Coordinates of C-alpha atoms in Angstrom, one line a residue:
M1 CA -121.4 82.1 7.0
L2 CA -118.6 84.5 6.2
R3 CA -117.7 82.6 3.0
Q4 CA -121.3 82.7 1.8
T5 CA -121.6 86.4 2.6
L6 CA -118.5 87.2 0.5
L7 CA -119.7 85.1 -2.4
Y8 CA -123.0 86.9 -2.3
L9 CA -121.3 90.2 -2.3
A10 CA -119.3 89.1 -5.4
D11 CA -122.4 89.1 -7.4
Q12 CA -123.7 92.6 -6.4
P13 CA -122.9 95.1 -9.2
A14 CA -124.0 98.1 -7.2
I15 CA -121.4 97.4 -4.5
F16 CA -118.8 96.9 -7.2
R17 CA -119.5 100.4 -8.6
F18 CA -119.0 101.9 -5.1
V19 CA -115.9 99.9 -4.3
R20 CA -114.2 100.6 -7.6
R21 CA -114.3 104.4 -6.8
N22 CA -112.7 103.7 -3.4
G23 CA -108.9 104.2 -3.5
L24 CA -108.2 102.0 -0.5
A25 CA -110.2 99.1 -2.0
R26 CA -108.3 99.5 -5.3
R27 CA -105.0 99.5 -3.6
F28 CA -105.9 96.3 -1.8
A29 CA -107.1 94.7 -5.0
H30 CA -103.7 95.3 -6.6
R31 CA -102.3 92.7 -4.2
F32 CA -104.3 90.1 -6.1
V33 CA -104.9 91.7 -9.5
A34 CA -102.2 93.0 -11.8
G35 CA -103.9 96.3 -12.6
E36 CA -106.6 97.1 -15.1
T37 CA -104.6 97.2 -18.3
L38 CA -102.7 94.6 -20.4
E39 CA -99.6 96.7 -20.0
T40 CA -99.6 96.5 -16.2
A41 CA -100.3 92.7 -16.4
L42 CA -97.4 92.2 -18.8
D43 CA -95.1 94.0 -16.3
A44 CA -96.3 91.6 -13.6
V45 CA -95.5 88.6 -15.9
R46 CA -92.1 90.0 -16.6
Q47 CA -91.4 90.2 -12.8
L48 CA -92.6 86.7 -12.3
N49 CA -90.4 85.4 -15.1
A50 CA -87.4 87.1 -13.5
R51 CA -88.1 84.9 -10.4
G52 CA -88.2 81.7 -12.5
I53 CA -92.0 81.5 -12.6
S54 CA -94.2 81.1 -15.6
A55 CA -97.6 82.9 -15.9
S56 CA -101.1 82.5 -17.2
L57 CA -102.9 85.8 -18.1
D58 CA -106.6 86.2 -17.5
L59 CA -108.7 89.1 -18.6
L60 CA -111.3 89.4 -15.8
G61 CA -115.0 89.4 -16.8
E62 CA -117.8 87.0 -17.1
S63 CA -121.2 86.7 -18.8
V64 CA -121.0 89.2 -21.6
H65 CA -124.4 90.5 -22.7
N66 CA -124.2 90.7 -26.4
E67 CA -122.3 89.5 -29.5
S68 CA -120.1 92.7 -29.8
E69 CA -118.8 92.3 -26.2
A70 CA -117.9 88.6 -26.9
L71 CA -116.1 89.5 -30.1
A72 CA -114.2 92.3 -28.4
T73 CA -113.1 89.9 -25.6
G74 CA -111.9 87.5 -28.2
R75 CA -109.9 90.3 -29.9
E76 CA -108.3 91.3 -26.6
Y77 CA -107.2 87.7 -26.0
T78 CA -105.6 87.6 -29.5
R79 CA -103.8 90.8 -28.6
M80 CA -102.6 89.3 -25.3
L81 CA -101.1 86.3 -27.2
E82 CA -99.5 88.6 -29.7
E83 CA -97.9 90.8 -27.0
I84 CA -96.7 87.8 -25.0
D85 CA -95.0 86.6 -28.2
R86 CA -93.6 90.0 -29.2
Q87 CA -92.2 90.6 -25.7
Q88 CA -90.9 87.0 -25.5
L89 CA -92.6 86.4 -22.1
D90 CA -93.1 83.0 -20.5
S91 CA -96.9 83.0 -20.3
N92 CA -100.0 81.5 -21.7
V93 CA -103.6 82.7 -21.2
S94 CA -106.8 81.5 -19.4
L95 CA -110.3 82.4 -20.4
K96 CA -113.9 81.8 -19.4
L97 CA -116.5 80.6 -21.9
T98 CA -119.2 83.0 -20.5
A99 CA -116.8 85.9 -21.4
M100 CA -116.8 84.5 -25.0
G101 CA -120.6 84.4 -25.4
L102 CA -121.6 81.1 -23.9
D103 CA -124.8 82.6 -22.3
I104 CA -125.7 84.1 -25.7
A105 CA -125.2 81.3 -28.2
D106 CA -123.0 78.2 -28.4
E107 CA -122.0 78.9 -32.0
L108 CA -120.9 82.4 -31.1
C109 CA -118.9 81.1 -28.2
V110 CA -117.2 78.4 -30.2
G111 CA -116.3 80.8 -33.0
V112 CA -114.8 83.3 -30.7
V113 CA -112.7 80.7 -28.8
Q114 CA -111.6 79.0 -32.0
S115 CA -110.3 82.4 -33.2
V116 CA -108.2 82.7 -30.1
L117 CA -107.0 79.1 -30.3
E118 CA -106.0 79.6 -34.0
R119 CA -103.8 82.5 -33.0
A120 CA -102.4 80.5 -30.1
R121 CA -101.5 77.7 -32.5
Q122 CA -99.8 80.1 -34.9
L123 CA -97.7 81.5 -32.1
G124 CA -97.0 78.2 -30.4
N125 CA -98.9 79.1 -27.2
F126 CA -101.5 77.6 -25.0
V127 CA -105.1 78.5 -23.8
R128 CA -106.6 77.2 -20.6
I129 CA -110.4 77.0 -20.5
D130 CA -111.4 78.0 -17.0
M131 CA -114.2 76.2 -15.1
E132 CA -117.0 78.3 -13.7
G133 CA -120.0 77.4 -11.5
S134 CA -121.5 73.9 -11.6
E135 CA -124.3 75.0 -13.8
Y136 CA -121.7 75.4 -16.6
T137 CA -119.6 72.3 -15.9
E138 CA -121.3 69.9 -18.3
R139 CA -121.6 72.5 -21.0
T140 CA -118.0 73.5 -20.7
I141 CA -116.7 69.9 -20.8
R142 CA -119.0 69.0 -23.7
M143 CA -117.8 72.1 -25.7
F144 CA -114.2 71.3 -24.9
D145 CA -114.5 67.6 -25.9
E146 CA -116.6 68.1 -29.1
R147 CA -115.7 71.5 -30.5
L148 CA -112.3 72.7 -29.1
Y149 CA -110.0 69.9 -28.2
P150 CA -110.3 67.8 -31.4
S151 CA -108.8 70.6 -33.6
Y152 CA -106.5 72.2 -31.1
S153 CA -105.3 69.4 -28.8
A154 CA -101.8 70.7 -28.3
H155 CA -103.0 74.3 -27.6
V156 CA -106.0 74.0 -25.2
G157 CA -106.6 72.5 -21.8
I158 CA -109.4 72.5 -19.2
V159 CA -109.9 73.1 -15.5
L160 CA -111.5 70.5 -13.1
Q161 CA -112.6 71.2 -9.5
S162 CA -112.2 68.7 -6.7
Y163 CA -115.2 69.9 -4.7
L164 CA -117.6 68.4 -7.3
Y165 CA -118.6 64.8 -6.9
R166 CA -118.2 64.2 -10.6
T167 CA -114.6 65.2 -10.9
Q168 CA -112.9 61.8 -10.5
T169 CA -114.9 60.6 -13.5
D170 CA -114.0 63.8 -15.4
V171 CA -110.3 63.3 -14.6
A172 CA -110.3 59.7 -16.0
H173 CA -112.1 61.0 -19.1
A174 CA -109.5 63.8 -19.6
N175 CA -106.6 61.4 -19.1
G176 CA -108.1 59.1 -21.7
L177 CA -108.2 62.0 -24.2
R178 CA -104.6 63.0 -23.2
A179 CA -106.1 66.5 -22.5
R180 CA -104.1 68.8 -20.2
V181 CA -105.9 69.5 -16.9
R182 CA -105.6 72.1 -14.2
L183 CA -106.8 70.7 -10.9
C184 CA -108.1 73.1 -8.3
K185 CA -110.5 72.8 -5.4
G186 CA -113.2 75.3 -6.7
A187 CA -114.2 78.8 -5.6
Y188 CA -118.0 79.0 -6.2
D189 CA -120.8 78.5 -3.6
E190 CA -122.2 75.1 -4.6
P191 CA -125.1 73.1 -3.2
D192 CA -124.3 69.8 -1.5
T193 CA -126.3 68.0 -4.2
V194 CA -123.3 68.5 -6.6
A195 CA -120.3 69.3 -4.3
F196 CA -118.7 68.0 -1.1
P197 CA -119.8 70.3 1.7
D198 CA -116.8 69.5 4.0
K199 CA -113.3 70.5 3.4
Q200 CA -111.8 67.2 4.4
D201 CA -113.8 65.5 1.6
V202 CA -112.8 68.1 -0.9
D203 CA -109.2 67.6 0.1
A204 CA -109.5 63.8 -0.1
N205 CA -110.9 64.1 -3.6
F206 CA -108.2 66.5 -4.6
V207 CA -105.6 63.9 -3.6
R208 CA -107.3 61.1 -5.4
C209 CA -107.5 63.3 -8.6
L210 CA -103.9 64.5 -8.4
H211 CA -102.7 60.9 -8.1
A212 CA -104.6 60.0 -11.2
L213 CA -103.3 63.0 -13.1
L214 CA -99.7 62.6 -12.1
R215 CA -99.7 58.9 -12.9
D216 CA -101.7 58.9 -16.1
G217 CA -102.2 62.6 -17.2
N218 CA -100.7 64.8 -19.8
Y219 CA -98.6 67.5 -18.1
P220 CA -101.2 68.3 -15.4
A221 CA -101.3 71.6 -13.4
I222 CA -101.8 71.2 -9.6
A223 CA -103.3 74.4 -8.5
T224 CA -103.3 74.9 -4.7
H225 CA -101.8 77.0 -1.9
D226 CA -102.7 74.4 0.7
E227 CA -99.4 73.1 2.1
A228 CA -100.9 69.7 2.9
M229 CA -101.9 69.3 -0.8
L230 CA -98.4 70.5 -1.9
R231 CA -96.8 67.9 0.3
A232 CA -99.2 65.2 -1.0
T233 CA -98.1 66.1 -4.6
T234 CA -94.4 66.2 -4.0
T235 CA -94.4 63.0 -1.9
F236 CA -96.4 61.1 -4.5
A237 CA -94.2 62.4 -7.3
K238 CA -91.1 61.3 -5.5
Q239 CA -92.5 57.9 -4.7
E240 CA -93.6 57.3 -8.2
R241 CA -90.4 58.8 -9.7
I242 CA -92.4 61.4 -11.6
G243 CA -90.0 64.2 -12.5
P244 CA -90.7 67.9 -12.2
E245 CA -90.8 68.1 -16.0
R246 CA -94.0 66.1 -16.1
F247 CA -96.3 68.6 -14.3
E248 CA -96.4 72.0 -12.8
F249 CA -97.8 73.7 -9.7
Q250 CA -100.0 76.8 -10.1
M251 CA -100.9 79.5 -7.7
L252 CA -102.7 82.8 -7.7
Y253 CA -101.1 86.2 -8.2
G254 CA -100.3 87.8 -4.8
V255 CA -101.0 84.6 -2.8
R256 CA -98.3 82.7 -0.9
R257 CA -95.4 84.2 -2.8
D258 CA -93.1 82.5 -0.2
L259 CA -94.3 79.1 -1.3
Q260 CA -94.0 80.0 -4.9
D261 CA -90.3 80.9 -4.5
Q262 CA -89.7 77.9 -2.2
L263 CA -91.0 75.4 -4.8
V264 CA -88.9 77.0 -7.5
R265 CA -85.8 76.7 -5.3
E266 CA -86.6 73.0 -4.8
G267 CA -86.7 72.4 -8.5
W268 CA -90.4 72.2 -9.2
R269 CA -92.1 74.1 -12.0
M270 CA -94.4 77.0 -11.0
R271 CA -97.0 79.0 -12.9
V272 CA -98.9 82.0 -11.5
Y273 CA -102.3 82.9 -12.6
V274 CA -102.3 86.7 -13.3
P275 CA -105.7 88.3 -13.6
F276 CA -106.2 91.9 -14.7
G277 CA -108.9 94.2 -16.0
T278 CA -111.6 96.5 -14.7
Q279 CA -113.9 93.7 -13.6
W280 CA -111.7 92.8 -10.6
Y281 CA -114.3 93.1 -7.8
P282 CA -116.1 89.6 -8.2
Y283 CA -112.7 88.0 -8.5
L284 CA -111.4 89.7 -5.3
M285 CA -114.5 88.6 -3.3
R286 CA -114.0 85.0 -4.4
R287 CA -110.4 85.1 -3.3
L288 CA -111.5 86.4 0.1
A289 CA -114.1 83.7 0.4
E290 CA -111.5 81.1 -0.3
R291 CA -109.2 82.5 2.4
P292 CA -111.1 84.7 4.9
S293 CA -107.9 85.4 6.8
N294 CA -107.2 87.9 3.9
L295 CA -109.7 90.1 5.7
A296 CA -107.0 90.7 8.3
F297 CA -105.0 92.4 5.5
I298 CA -107.9 94.7 4.7
A299 CA -108.3 95.6 8.4
G300 CA -104.6 96.4 8.7
S301 CA -104.8 98.6 5.6
V302 CA -107.8 100.4 6.9
A303 CA -106.1 101.1 10.2
R304 CA -102.9 102.4 8.5
E305 CA -105.0 104.6 6.1
T306 CA -107.0 106.0 9.0
L307 CA -103.8 106.9 10.9
R308 CA -102.3 108.5 7.9
L309 CA -105.3 110.7 7.3
R310 CA -105.3 111.8 11.0
R311 CA -101.7 113.1 10.7

């Protein structure tokens, strides 16, 4: 019930407008979001690189409403790639197709994304196509397969979510293409007609998919903070003699920094997803829905802020 409530709140723009004006909420958001500007995000990437960790920059925002917004988002991603190159940072970028105009017109979206991919190719970088809710899964995979991957195979990858029933088949398809996959559990509220309703089934599917990706995939990214899933990955890699150069772990900015550093110390590759931008509220709500214990952090912050104001 709590998870469903948080996911509902993520889609309420009126609440977002109120929360964005609240200083306490903004400070809490900075735990998980690297500020609202590219400059603050690049500073966060620089700090991660100093810890031996790669990054993936993501400009927050979904479902643009007109062509000019889609084109502006594409230009901002081009600027991100150019600044990463200029500052010699270890980072790629992640983007959502709805932020590139998918809800407006397929041809608009393809054109915007291809412009970003072309710049990534020129600079020798990489773009990850994020996965959104299940209503976009088939469209995203089809656009990736038919319009993006064929021309930019070395510079574009996709995300697959283990809570969907279809994902094992999608993993096998991606492995056949030699496409790079980020495997995650999934963060959207999905009906049980398309997704496993129970965590144990999501986890079991995650393990089946990660085994297939490690064994047959092309430099997969295993995206999880779940220690059981991390153990399943490292155990299988050691058993199959799959070296750390053949895959990477991925985690979210501000989440389980202790595990990030531990895995790096153990010799595994780590990349942290670094979101930034003014549209941080929906992202924050989804992170809380994934891990409701984060609410304890809010409660502690509220208590400290209240005490400070009373002094």
